[in-house]
Amino acid sequence: MIDVLNSDASSPIQKLHELQVIIKIAERCNLACSYCYYFFMGDDSYKDRDPIMKPDKFSAVADYIKRGVEDLGIRNVNIVFHGGEPTLMRARDSRGLVSALCETLAPICGLSLGIQTNGYHLTAEWEELISEFNISVGISLDGPAEYNDRFRVTHKGKGSHEKIARTVGRLHELETEQKISAIGVLSVLGRDIPIEETFDHFVEELKFRHMGFLLPDRSHDEPFVDGETPGEYGDLLIGLFNKWLSHQDISKLRRSLH
């Protein structure tokens, strides 16, 4: 990694050993989460772009990353497929993208692949692709149904938890068969969502061992809404940390800014 403390900030990057690339392969989503900053916060620029990445872009994306790898001497690249909802791309088209990336990058650097999905549209064809190329999977979910389904709904207002939980069950079966690596969950914190209950649901009912939590989208100009306070989110993070201390079998827990 870059030694940012001892390097000249004005000088160009010379070496970069690790690189994560997020590729947005879909500019649309099959859910309409009420807090989504990408679709519902006033920026409609996504409408000007292709809903799904076209196959004629696959080789160009792979070659672009390759140039960076060669120029900066990058040793390992982690690519995460994102959206929108990435599984809106047909699995057979996604196979073309994955193949282009592997053929172009695997000979010159370490390459790992991942996908962040809501799990609502994860077909058998997608599961086969994930297994074949050892693509790590992160599921987006906000706790038990009574909380998740307040926010993470379809475009017709239907809750998403039940269907996603079935997807999680199928993926755990693939884990047991050693066809995929352990899946993880990514959840948005909410002051009205009990963190202890959410944690227990993920661990005890959905059997996750890798978890990530996001703070809701806030900005300098509008840091909190509806009377929220920093202390409320501080309490949530403290509660989350305490739950993790009591579950040392959880191999990975992270908190990220949204």
PDB file of N, CA, C and O in Angstrom, residues 29-31 33 35 80-82 84-87 114-123 126-127 130 135-144 148-149 152 160-175 180-189 198 201-202 206-214 254:
ATOM      1  N   CYS A  29     -32.170  -0.767 -10.287  1.00  0.00           N
ATOM      2  CA  CYS A  29     -32.308  -1.698  -9.159  1.00  0.00           C
ATOM      3  C   CYS A  29     -33.714  -2.265  -9.127  1.00  0.00           C
ATOM      4  O   CYS A  29     -34.681  -1.592  -9.507  1.00  0.00           O
ATOM      5  N   ASN A  30     -33.820  -3.513  -8.682  1.00  0.00           N
ATOM      6  CA  ASN A  30     -35.133  -4.135  -8.565  1.00  0.00           C
ATOM      7  C   ASN A  30     -35.799  -3.844  -7.222  1.00  0.00           C
ATOM      8  O   ASN A  30     -36.942  -4.245  -6.996  1.00  0.00           O
ATOM      9  N   LEU A  31     -35.096  -3.140  -6.334  1.00  0.00           N
ATOM     10  CA  LEU A  31     -35.704  -2.666  -5.099  1.00  0.00           C
ATOM     11  C   LEU A  31     -35.773  -1.141  -5.125  1.00  0.00           C
ATOM     12  O   LEU A  31     -35.096  -0.488  -5.921  1.00  0.00           O
ATOM     13  N   CYS A  33     -35.389   1.073  -2.151  1.00  0.00           N
ATOM     14  CA  CYS A  33     -35.127   1.357  -0.744  1.00  0.00           C
ATOM     15  C   CYS A  33     -35.317   2.852  -0.486  1.00  0.00           C
ATOM     16  O   CYS A  33     -34.740   3.694  -1.193  1.00  0.00           O
ATOM     17  N   TYR A  35     -34.254   4.962   1.623  1.00  0.00           N
ATOM     18  CA  TYR A  35     -33.115   5.810   1.990  1.00  0.00           C
ATOM     19  C   TYR A  35     -32.038   5.860   0.906  1.00  0.00           C
ATOM     20  O   TYR A  35     -30.970   6.437   1.118  1.00  0.00           O
ATOM     21  N   VAL A  80     -15.127  -5.752  -7.393  1.00  0.00           N
ATOM     22  CA  VAL A  80     -16.456  -5.986  -6.831  1.00  0.00           C
ATOM     23  C   VAL A  80     -17.501  -5.485  -7.819  1.00  0.00           C
ATOM     24  O   VAL A  80     -17.466  -4.333  -8.254  1.00  0.00           O
ATOM     25  N   PHE A  81     -18.428  -6.355  -8.170  1.00  0.00           N
ATOM     26  CA  PHE A  81     -19.530  -5.983  -9.050  1.00  0.00           C
ATOM     27  C   PHE A  81     -20.637  -5.348  -8.217  1.00  0.00           C
ATOM     28  O   PHE A  81     -21.067  -5.908  -7.206  1.00  0.00           O
ATOM     29  N   HIS A  82     -21.086  -4.193  -8.681  1.00  0.00           N
ATOM     30  CA  HIS A  82     -21.985  -3.379  -7.873  1.00  0.00           C
ATOM     31  C   HIS A  82     -23.091  -2.821  -8.755  1.00  0.00           C
ATOM     32  O   HIS A  82     -23.113  -3.026  -9.956  1.00  0.00           O
ATOM     33  N   GLY A  84     -26.745   0.271  -8.351  1.00  0.00           N
ATOM     34  CA  GLY A  84     -27.876  -0.552  -8.723  1.00  0.00           C
ATOM     35  C   GLY A  84     -27.831  -1.968  -8.158  1.00  0.00           C
ATOM     36  O   GLY A  84     -27.275  -2.233  -7.138  1.00  0.00           O
ATOM     37  N   GLU A  85     -28.445  -2.860  -8.889  1.00  0.00           N
ATOM     38  CA  GLU A  85     -28.422  -4.276  -8.523  1.00  0.00           C
ATOM     39  C   GLU A  85     -27.715  -5.044  -9.625  1.00  0.00           C
ATOM     40  O   GLU A  85     -28.228  -5.188 -10.747  1.00  0.00           O
ATOM     41  N   PRO A  86     -26.510  -5.563  -9.345  1.00  0.00           N
ATOM     42  CA  PRO A  86     -25.696  -6.176 -10.397  1.00  0.00           C
ATOM     43  C   PRO A  86     -26.306  -7.418 -11.028  1.00  0.00           C
ATOM     44  O   PRO A  86     -26.021  -7.725 -12.182  1.00  0.00           O
ATOM     45  N   THR A  87     -27.160  -8.140 -10.298  1.00  0.00           N
ATOM     46  CA  THR A  87     -27.716  -9.360 -10.886  1.00  0.00           C
ATOM     47  C   THR A  87     -28.816  -9.070 -11.909  1.00  0.00           C
ATOM     48  O   THR A  87     -29.364 -10.002 -12.498  1.00  0.00           O
ATOM     49  N   GLY A 114     -15.738 -10.204  -6.351  1.00  0.00           N
ATOM     50  CA  GLY A 114     -16.827 -10.192  -5.389  1.00  0.00           C
ATOM     51  C   GLY A 114     -18.054  -9.534  -5.988  1.00  0.00           C
ATOM     52  O   GLY A 114     -17.990  -8.884  -7.040  1.00  0.00           O
ATOM     53  N   ILE A 115     -19.174  -9.696  -5.319  1.00  0.00           N
ATOM     54  CA  ILE A 115     -20.414  -9.056  -5.752  1.00  0.00           C
ATOM     55  C   ILE A 115     -21.183  -8.607  -4.521  1.00  0.00           C
ATOM     56  O   ILE A 115     -21.259  -9.336  -3.524  1.00  0.00           O
ATOM     57  N   GLN A 116     -21.722  -7.380  -4.578  1.00  0.00           N
ATOM     58  CA  GLN A 116     -22.606  -6.887  -3.528  1.00  0.00           C
ATOM     59  C   GLN A 116     -24.005  -6.844  -4.107  1.00  0.00           C
ATOM     60  O   GLN A 116     -24.282  -6.082  -5.037  1.00  0.00           O
ATOM     61  N   THR A 117     -24.895  -7.687  -3.577  1.00  0.00           N
ATOM     62  CA  THR A 117     -26.224  -7.875  -4.153  1.00  0.00           C
ATOM     63  C   THR A 117     -27.291  -7.838  -3.072  1.00  0.00           C
ATOM     64  O   THR A 117     -27.032  -8.191  -1.918  1.00  0.00           O
ATOM     65  N   ASN A 118     -28.495  -7.435  -3.454  1.00  0.00           N
ATOM     66  CA  ASN A 118     -29.591  -7.540  -2.494  1.00  0.00           C
ATOM     67  C   ASN A 118     -30.139  -8.962  -2.420  1.00  0.00           C
ATOM     68  O   ASN A 118     -30.956  -9.269  -1.552  1.00  0.00           O
ATOM     69  N   GLY A 119     -29.707  -9.829  -3.330  1.00  0.00           N
ATOM     70  CA  GLY A 119     -30.108 -11.222  -3.261  1.00  0.00           C
ATOM     71  C   GLY A 119     -31.530 -11.503  -3.708  1.00  0.00           C
ATOM     72  O   GLY A 119     -31.987 -12.650  -3.650  1.00  0.00           O
ATOM     73  N   TYR A 120     -32.235 -10.489  -4.190  1.00  0.00           N
ATOM     74  CA  TYR A 120     -33.637 -10.673  -4.546  1.00  0.00           C
ATOM     75  C   TYR A 120     -33.814 -11.355  -5.895  1.00  0.00           C
ATOM     76  O   TYR A 120     -34.852 -11.956  -6.162  1.00  0.00           O
ATOM     77  N   HIS A 121     -32.785 -11.269  -6.721  1.00  0.00           N
ATOM     78  CA  HIS A 121     -32.898 -11.782  -8.095  1.00  0.00           C
ATOM     79  C   HIS A 121     -31.723 -12.705  -8.415  1.00  0.00           C
ATOM     80  O   HIS A 121     -31.264 -12.756  -9.545  1.00  0.00           O
ATOM     81  N   LEU A 122     -31.225 -13.416  -7.418  1.00  0.00           N
ATOM     82  CA  LEU A 122     -30.051 -14.267  -7.617  1.00  0.00           C
ATOM     83  C   LEU A 122     -30.509 -15.615  -8.177  1.00  0.00           C
ATOM     84  O   LEU A 122     -30.969 -16.495  -7.451  1.00  0.00           O
ATOM     85  N   THR A 123     -30.362 -15.782  -9.474  1.00  0.00           N
ATOM     86  CA  THR A 123     -30.854 -16.975 -10.157  1.00  0.00           C
ATOM     87  C   THR A 123     -29.879 -18.133 -10.016  1.00  0.00           C
ATOM     88  O   THR A 123     -28.725 -17.971  -9.588  1.00  0.00           O
ATOM     89  N   TRP A 126     -26.770 -17.430 -11.951  1.00  0.00           N
ATOM     90  CA  TRP A 126     -25.839 -16.569 -11.229  1.00  0.00           C
ATOM     91  C   TRP A 126     -25.092 -17.365 -10.152  1.00  0.00           C
ATOM     92  O   TRP A 126     -23.885 -17.194  -9.945  1.00  0.00           O
ATOM     93  N   GLU A 127     -25.803 -18.225  -9.450  1.00  0.00           N
ATOM     94  CA  GLU A 127     -25.158 -19.028  -8.415  1.00  0.00           C
ATOM     95  C   GLU A 127     -24.089 -19.935  -9.018  1.00  0.00           C
ATOM     96  O   GLU A 127     -23.017 -20.141  -8.426  1.00  0.00           O
ATOM     97  N   ILE A 130     -21.073 -17.712  -9.743  1.00  0.00           N
ATOM     98  CA  ILE A 130     -20.393 -17.382  -8.491  1.00  0.00           C
ATOM     99  C   ILE A 130     -19.524 -18.540  -8.029  1.00  0.00           C
ATOM    100  O   ILE A 130     -18.377 -18.361  -7.591  1.00  0.00           O
ATOM    101  N   ILE A 135     -16.526 -16.266  -6.707  1.00  0.00           N
ATOM    102  CA  ILE A 135     -16.882 -14.871  -6.462  1.00  0.00           C
ATOM    103  C   ILE A 135     -17.440 -14.740  -5.051  1.00  0.00           C
ATOM    104  O   ILE A 135     -18.427 -15.394  -4.702  1.00  0.00           O
ATOM    105  N   SER A 136     -16.822 -13.916  -4.214  1.00  0.00           N
ATOM    106  CA  SER A 136     -17.337 -13.714  -2.865  1.00  0.00           C
ATOM    107  C   SER A 136     -18.638 -12.915  -2.927  1.00  0.00           C
ATOM    108  O   SER A 136     -18.823 -12.071  -3.804  1.00  0.00           O
ATOM    109  N   VAL A 137     -19.528 -13.188  -1.976  1.00  0.00           N
ATOM    110  CA  VAL A 137     -20.875 -12.606  -2.027  1.00  0.00           C
ATOM    111  C   VAL A 137     -21.156 -11.818  -0.755  1.00  0.00           C
ATOM    112  O   VAL A 137     -20.996 -12.317   0.355  1.00  0.00           O
ATOM    113  N   GLY A 138     -21.596 -10.583  -0.946  1.00  0.00           N
ATOM    114  CA  GLY A 138     -22.129  -9.780   0.141  1.00  0.00           C
ATOM    115  C   GLY A 138     -23.605  -9.530  -0.110  1.00  0.00           C
ATOM    116  O   GLY A 138     -24.003  -9.136  -1.203  1.00  0.00           O
ATOM    117  N   ILE A 139     -24.430  -9.793   0.901  1.00  0.00           N
ATOM    118  CA  ILE A 139     -25.878  -9.598   0.805  1.00  0.00           C
ATOM    119  C   ILE A 139     -26.262  -8.318   1.542  1.00  0.00           C
ATOM    120  O   ILE A 139     -25.825  -8.085   2.667  1.00  0.00           O
ATOM    121  N   SER A 140     -27.084  -7.479   0.909  1.00  0.00           N
ATOM    122  CA  SER A 140     -27.569  -6.257   1.546  1.00  0.00           C
ATOM    123  C   SER A 140     -28.907  -6.555   2.231  1.00  0.00           C
ATOM    124  O   SER A 140     -29.863  -6.981   1.580  1.00  0.00           O
ATOM    125  N   LEU A 141     -28.952  -6.334   3.549  1.00  0.00           N
ATOM    126  CA  LEU A 141     -30.149  -6.649   4.331  1.00  0.00           C
ATOM    127  C   LEU A 141     -30.094  -5.820   5.609  1.00  0.00           C
ATOM    128  O   LEU A 141     -29.012  -5.627   6.168  1.00  0.00           O
ATOM    129  N   ASP A 142     -31.258  -5.366   6.080  1.00  0.00           N
ATOM    130  CA  ASP A 142     -31.283  -4.476   7.241  1.00  0.00           C
ATOM    131  C   ASP A 142     -31.938  -5.092   8.469  1.00  0.00           C
ATOM    132  O   ASP A 142     -32.687  -4.424   9.189  1.00  0.00           O
ATOM    133  N   GLY A 143     -31.647  -6.365   8.735  1.00  0.00           N
ATOM    134  CA  GLY A 143     -32.154  -6.969   9.960  1.00  0.00           C
ATOM    135  C   GLY A 143     -33.406  -7.786   9.740  1.00  0.00           C
ATOM    136  O   GLY A 143     -33.744  -8.169   8.614  1.00  0.00           O
ATOM    137  N   PRO A 144     -34.132  -8.099  10.824  1.00  0.00           N
ATOM    138  CA  PRO A 144     -35.357  -8.894  10.723  1.00  0.00           C
ATOM    139  C   PRO A 144     -36.383  -8.227   9.812  1.00  0.00           C
ATOM    140  O   PRO A 144     -36.321  -7.032   9.544  1.00  0.00           O
ATOM    141  N   ASN A 148     -36.346  -4.528   8.200  1.00  0.00           N
ATOM    142  CA  ASN A 148     -35.882  -4.489   6.815  1.00  0.00           C
ATOM    143  C   ASN A 148     -36.995  -4.035   5.864  1.00  0.00           C
ATOM    144  O   ASN A 148     -36.779  -3.214   4.964  1.00  0.00           O
ATOM    145  N   ASP A 149     -38.187  -4.568   6.066  1.00  0.00           N
ATOM    146  CA  ASP A 149     -39.274  -4.328   5.113  1.00  0.00           C
ATOM    147  C   ASP A 149     -39.942  -2.968   5.280  1.00  0.00           C
ATOM    148  O   ASP A 149     -40.863  -2.636   4.530  1.00  0.00           O
ATOM    149  N   ARG A 152     -36.489  -1.543   2.714  1.00  0.00           N
ATOM    150  CA  ARG A 152     -35.985  -2.276   1.546  1.00  0.00           C
ATOM    151  C   ARG A 152     -37.151  -3.019   0.893  1.00  0.00           C
ATOM    152  O   ARG A 152     -37.431  -4.182   1.222  1.00  0.00           O
ATOM    153  N   SER A 160     -38.891  -7.208   1.113  1.00  0.00           N
ATOM    154  CA  SER A 160     -37.923  -8.060   0.416  1.00  0.00           C
ATOM    155  C   SER A 160     -37.324  -9.159   1.277  1.00  0.00           C
ATOM    156  O   SER A 160     -36.663 -10.065   0.767  1.00  0.00           O
ATOM    157  N   HIS A 161     -37.528  -9.104   2.581  1.00  0.00           N
ATOM    158  CA  HIS A 161     -36.788  -9.982   3.491  1.00  0.00           C
ATOM    159  C   HIS A 161     -37.015 -11.466   3.214  1.00  0.00           C
ATOM    160  O   HIS A 161     -36.066 -12.254   3.162  1.00  0.00           O
ATOM    161  N   GLU A 162     -38.254 -11.874   3.043  1.00  0.00           N
ATOM    162  CA  GLU A 162     -38.567 -13.303   2.912  1.00  0.00           C
ATOM    163  C   GLU A 162     -37.826 -13.931   1.734  1.00  0.00           C
ATOM    164  O   GLU A 162     -37.208 -15.001   1.865  1.00  0.00           O
ATOM    165  N   LYS A 163     -37.862 -13.270   0.603  1.00  0.00           N
ATOM    166  CA  LYS A 163     -37.212 -13.817  -0.583  1.00  0.00           C
ATOM    167  C   LYS A 163     -35.694 -13.813  -0.439  1.00  0.00           C
ATOM    168  O   LYS A 163     -35.013 -14.764  -0.840  1.00  0.00           O
ATOM    169  N   ILE A 164     -35.157 -12.767   0.165  1.00  0.00           N
ATOM    170  CA  ILE A 164     -33.700 -12.692   0.344  1.00  0.00           C
ATOM    171  C   ILE A 164     -33.236 -13.754   1.333  1.00  0.00           C
ATOM    172  O   ILE A 164     -32.173 -14.363   1.151  1.00  0.00           O
ATOM    173  N   ALA A 165     -34.017 -14.007   2.371  1.00  0.00           N
ATOM    174  CA  ALA A 165     -33.650 -15.043   3.333  1.00  0.00           C
ATOM    175  C   ALA A 165     -33.561 -16.410   2.657  1.00  0.00           C
ATOM    176  O   ALA A 165     -32.699 -17.234   3.001  1.00  0.00           O
ATOM    177  N   ARG A 166     -34.440 -16.663   1.688  1.00  0.00           N
ATOM    178  CA  ARG A 166     -34.358 -17.924   0.951  1.00  0.00           C
ATOM    179  C   ARG A 166     -33.060 -17.983   0.131  1.00  0.00           C
ATOM    180  O   ARG A 166     -32.428 -19.044   0.030  1.00  0.00           O
ATOM    181  N   THR A 167     -32.678 -16.859  -0.451  1.00  0.00           N
ATOM    182  CA  THR A 167     -31.413 -16.807  -1.182  1.00  0.00           C
ATOM    183  C   THR A 167     -30.248 -17.104  -0.261  1.00  0.00           C
ATOM    184  O   THR A 167     -29.334 -17.866  -0.618  1.00  0.00           O
ATOM    185  N   VAL A 168     -30.260 -16.515   0.918  1.00  0.00           N
ATOM    186  CA  VAL A 168     -29.195 -16.755   1.896  1.00  0.00           C
ATOM    187  C   VAL A 168     -29.106 -18.247   2.234  1.00  0.00           C
ATOM    188  O   VAL A 168     -28.021 -18.815   2.322  1.00  0.00           O
ATOM    189  N   GLY A 169     -30.251 -18.882   2.391  1.00  0.00           N
ATOM    190  CA  GLY A 169     -30.261 -20.314   2.679  1.00  0.00           C
ATOM    191  C   GLY A 169     -29.628 -21.128   1.563  1.00  0.00           C
ATOM    192  O   GLY A 169     -28.850 -22.061   1.823  1.00  0.00           O
ATOM    193  N   ARG A 170     -29.937 -20.793   0.313  1.00  0.00           N
ATOM    194  CA  ARG A 170     -29.333 -21.513  -0.818  1.00  0.00           C
ATOM    195  C   ARG A 170     -27.820 -21.296  -0.858  1.00  0.00           C
ATOM    196  O   ARG A 170     -27.055 -22.227  -1.130  1.00  0.00           O
ATOM    197  N   LEU A 171     -27.390 -20.073  -0.578  1.00  0.00           N
ATOM    198  CA  LEU A 171     -25.955 -19.790  -0.599  1.00  0.00           C
ATOM    199  C   LEU A 171     -25.225 -20.535   0.519  1.00  0.00           C
ATOM    200  O   LEU A 171     -24.101 -21.007   0.328  1.00  0.00           O
ATOM    201  N   HIS A 172     -25.865 -20.657   1.664  1.00  0.00           N
ATOM    202  CA  HIS A 172     -25.252 -21.433   2.747  1.00  0.00           C
ATOM    203  C   HIS A 172     -25.108 -22.906   2.341  1.00  0.00           C
ATOM    204  O   HIS A 172     -24.144 -23.574   2.734  1.00  0.00           O
ATOM    205  N   GLU A 173     -26.059 -23.411   1.568  1.00  0.00           N
ATOM    206  CA  GLU A 173     -25.934 -24.784   1.070  1.00  0.00           C
ATOM    207  C   GLU A 173     -24.712 -24.919   0.168  1.00  0.00           C
ATOM    208  O   GLU A 173     -23.984 -25.921   0.242  1.00  0.00           O
ATOM    209  N   LEU A 174     -24.469 -23.918  -0.661  1.00  0.00           N
ATOM    210  CA  LEU A 174     -23.274 -23.935  -1.520  1.00  0.00           C
ATOM    211  C   LEU A 174     -22.001 -23.836  -0.680  1.00  0.00           C
ATOM    212  O   LEU A 174     -20.977 -24.440  -1.022  1.00  0.00           O
ATOM    213  N   GLU A 175     -22.066 -23.085   0.417  1.00  0.00           N
ATOM    214  CA  GLU A 175     -20.925 -23.034   1.344  1.00  0.00           C
ATOM    215  C   GLU A 175     -20.635 -24.433   1.890  1.00  0.00           C
ATOM    216  O   GLU A 175     -19.481 -24.888   1.910  1.00  0.00           O
ATOM    217  N   ILE A 180     -18.632 -22.308  -2.698  1.00  0.00           N
ATOM    218  CA  ILE A 180     -18.364 -20.878  -2.580  1.00  0.00           C
ATOM    219  C   ILE A 180     -17.760 -20.608  -1.207  1.00  0.00           C
ATOM    220  O   ILE A 180     -17.871 -21.434  -0.287  1.00  0.00           O
ATOM    221  N   SER A 181     -17.122 -19.443  -1.058  1.00  0.00           N
ATOM    222  CA  SER A 181     -16.587 -19.043   0.240  1.00  0.00           C
ATOM    223  C   SER A 181     -17.718 -18.479   1.101  1.00  0.00           C
ATOM    224  O   SER A 181     -18.838 -18.253   0.626  1.00  0.00           O
ATOM    225  N   ALA A 182     -17.435 -18.241   2.372  1.00  0.00           N
ATOM    226  CA  ALA A 182     -18.456 -17.773   3.309  1.00  0.00           C
ATOM    227  C   ALA A 182     -19.024 -16.434   2.862  1.00  0.00           C
ATOM    228  O   ALA A 182     -18.289 -15.506   2.523  1.00  0.00           O
ATOM    229  N   ILE A 183     -20.341 -16.332   2.854  1.00  0.00           N
ATOM    230  CA  ILE A 183     -20.998 -15.100   2.437  1.00  0.00           C
ATOM    231  C   ILE A 183     -21.047 -14.118   3.602  1.00  0.00           C
ATOM    232  O   ILE A 183     -20.896 -14.493   4.767  1.00  0.00           O
ATOM    233  N   GLY A 184     -21.259 -12.837   3.283  1.00  0.00           N
ATOM    234  CA  GLY A 184     -21.364 -11.812   4.305  1.00  0.00           C
ATOM    235  C   GLY A 184     -22.628 -10.992   4.123  1.00  0.00           C
ATOM    236  O   GLY A 184     -23.356 -11.128   3.135  1.00  0.00           O
ATOM    237  N   VAL A 185     -22.894 -10.120   5.085  1.00  0.00           N
ATOM    238  CA  VAL A 185     -24.060  -9.258   5.033  1.00  0.00           C
ATOM    239  C   VAL A 185     -23.626  -7.821   5.261  1.00  0.00           C
ATOM    240  O   VAL A 185     -22.709  -7.548   6.043  1.00  0.00           O
ATOM    241  N   LEU A 186     -24.271  -6.905   4.552  1.00  0.00           N
ATOM    242  CA  LEU A 186     -24.029  -5.472   4.709  1.00  0.00           C
ATOM    243  C   LEU A 186     -25.346  -4.812   5.073  1.00  0.00           C
ATOM    244  O   LEU A 186     -26.350  -4.969   4.364  1.00  0.00           O
ATOM    245  N   SER A 187     -25.344  -4.062   6.173  1.00  0.00           N
ATOM    246  CA  SER A 187     -26.586  -3.537   6.724  1.00  0.00           C
ATOM    247  C   SER A 187     -26.431  -2.051   7.040  1.00  0.00           C
ATOM    248  O   SER A 187     -25.378  -1.610   7.486  1.00  0.00           O
ATOM    249  N   VAL A 188     -27.497  -1.285   6.808  1.00  0.00           N
ATOM    250  CA  VAL A 188     -27.496   0.135   7.145  1.00  0.00           C
ATOM    251  C   VAL A 188     -28.063   0.314   8.551  1.00  0.00           C
ATOM    252  O   VAL A 188     -29.152  -0.165   8.861  1.00  0.00           O
ATOM    253  N   LEU A 189     -27.312   1.002   9.399  1.00  0.00           N
ATOM    254  CA  LEU A 189     -27.766   1.258  10.762  1.00  0.00           C
ATOM    255  C   LEU A 189     -28.922   2.250  10.759  1.00  0.00           C
ATOM    256  O   LEU A 189     -28.960   3.185   9.957  1.00  0.00           O
ATOM    257  N   THR A 198     -30.863  -7.052  15.567  1.00  0.00           N
ATOM    258  CA  THR A 198     -30.356  -7.241  14.203  1.00  0.00           C
ATOM    259  C   THR A 198     -29.154  -8.176  14.206  1.00  0.00           C
ATOM    260  O   THR A 198     -29.066  -9.103  13.385  1.00  0.00           O
ATOM    261  N   HIS A 201     -30.245 -11.726  14.801  1.00  0.00           N
ATOM    262  CA  HIS A 201     -30.927 -12.255  13.622  1.00  0.00           C
ATOM    263  C   HIS A 201     -29.906 -12.711  12.579  1.00  0.00           C
ATOM    264  O   HIS A 201     -30.035 -13.804  12.004  1.00  0.00           O
ATOM    265  N   PHE A 202     -28.905 -11.893  12.340  1.00  0.00           N
ATOM    266  CA  PHE A 202     -27.881 -12.245  11.360  1.00  0.00           C
ATOM    267  C   PHE A 202     -27.094 -13.482  11.785  1.00  0.00           C
ATOM    268  O   PHE A 202     -26.793 -14.350  10.961  1.00  0.00           O
ATOM    269  N   LEU A 206     -29.800 -16.306  10.389  1.00  0.00           N
ATOM    270  CA  LEU A 206     -29.286 -16.338   9.020  1.00  0.00           C
ATOM    271  C   LEU A 206     -27.849 -16.848   8.922  1.00  0.00           C
ATOM    272  O   LEU A 206     -27.330 -16.992   7.809  1.00  0.00           O
ATOM    273  N   LYS A 207     -27.219 -17.109  10.051  1.00  0.00           N
ATOM    274  CA  LYS A 207     -25.933 -17.811  10.112  1.00  0.00           C
ATOM    275  C   LYS A 207     -24.785 -17.078   9.413  1.00  0.00           C
ATOM    276  O   LYS A 207     -23.860 -17.691   8.890  1.00  0.00           O
ATOM    277  N   PHE A 208     -24.826 -15.739   9.431  1.00  0.00           N
ATOM    278  CA  PHE A 208     -23.710 -14.980   8.878  1.00  0.00           C
ATOM    279  C   PHE A 208     -22.535 -14.984   9.858  1.00  0.00           C
ATOM    280  O   PHE A 208     -22.735 -14.931  11.078  1.00  0.00           O
ATOM    281  N   ARG A 209     -21.324 -15.016   9.316  1.00  0.00           N
ATOM    282  CA  ARG A 209     -20.116 -14.905  10.125  1.00  0.00           C
ATOM    283  C   ARG A 209     -19.249 -13.728   9.687  1.00  0.00           C
ATOM    284  O   ARG A 209     -18.215 -13.457  10.275  1.00  0.00           O
ATOM    285  N   HIS A 210     -19.677 -13.056   8.638  1.00  0.00           N
ATOM    286  CA  HIS A 210     -19.018 -11.830   8.180  1.00  0.00           C
ATOM    287  C   HIS A 210     -20.096 -10.751   8.082  1.00  0.00           C
ATOM    288  O   HIS A 210     -21.101 -10.953   7.390  1.00  0.00           O
ATOM    289  N   MET A 211     -19.890  -9.630   8.768  1.00  0.00           N
ATOM    290  CA  MET A 211     -20.913  -8.586   8.789  1.00  0.00           C
ATOM    291  C   MET A 211     -20.289  -7.218   8.628  1.00  0.00           C
ATOM    292  O   MET A 211     -19.205  -6.943   9.149  1.00  0.00           O
ATOM    293  N   GLY A 212     -20.973  -6.352   7.890  1.00  0.00           N
ATOM    294  CA  GLY A 212     -20.570  -4.960   7.762  1.00  0.00           C
ATOM    295  C   GLY A 212     -21.770  -4.067   8.019  1.00  0.00           C
ATOM    296  O   GLY A 212     -22.906  -4.425   7.693  1.00  0.00           O
ATOM    297  N   PHE A 213     -21.519  -2.917   8.623  1.00  0.00           N
ATOM    298  CA  PHE A 213     -22.600  -1.986   8.943  1.00  0.00           C
ATOM    299  C   PHE A 213     -22.252  -0.596   8.425  1.00  0.00           C
ATOM    300  O   PHE A 213     -21.125  -0.120   8.595  1.00  0.00           O
ATOM    301  N   LEU A 214     -23.225   0.045   7.790  1.00  0.00           N
ATOM    302  CA  LEU A 214     -23.069   1.382   7.239  1.00  0.00           C
ATOM    303  C   LEU A 214     -23.864   2.391   8.059  1.00  0.00           C
ATOM    304  O   LEU A 214     -24.977   2.103   8.501  1.00  0.00           O
ATOM    305  N   ARG A 254     -17.173  -5.056  10.438  1.00  0.00           N
ATOM    306  CA  ARG A 254     -16.642  -3.752  10.063  1.00  0.00           C
ATOM    307  C   ARG A 254     -17.753  -2.730  10.023  1.00  0.00           C
ATOM    308  O   ARG A 254     -18.917  -3.038   9.803  1.00  0.00           O
TER     309      ARG A 254
END
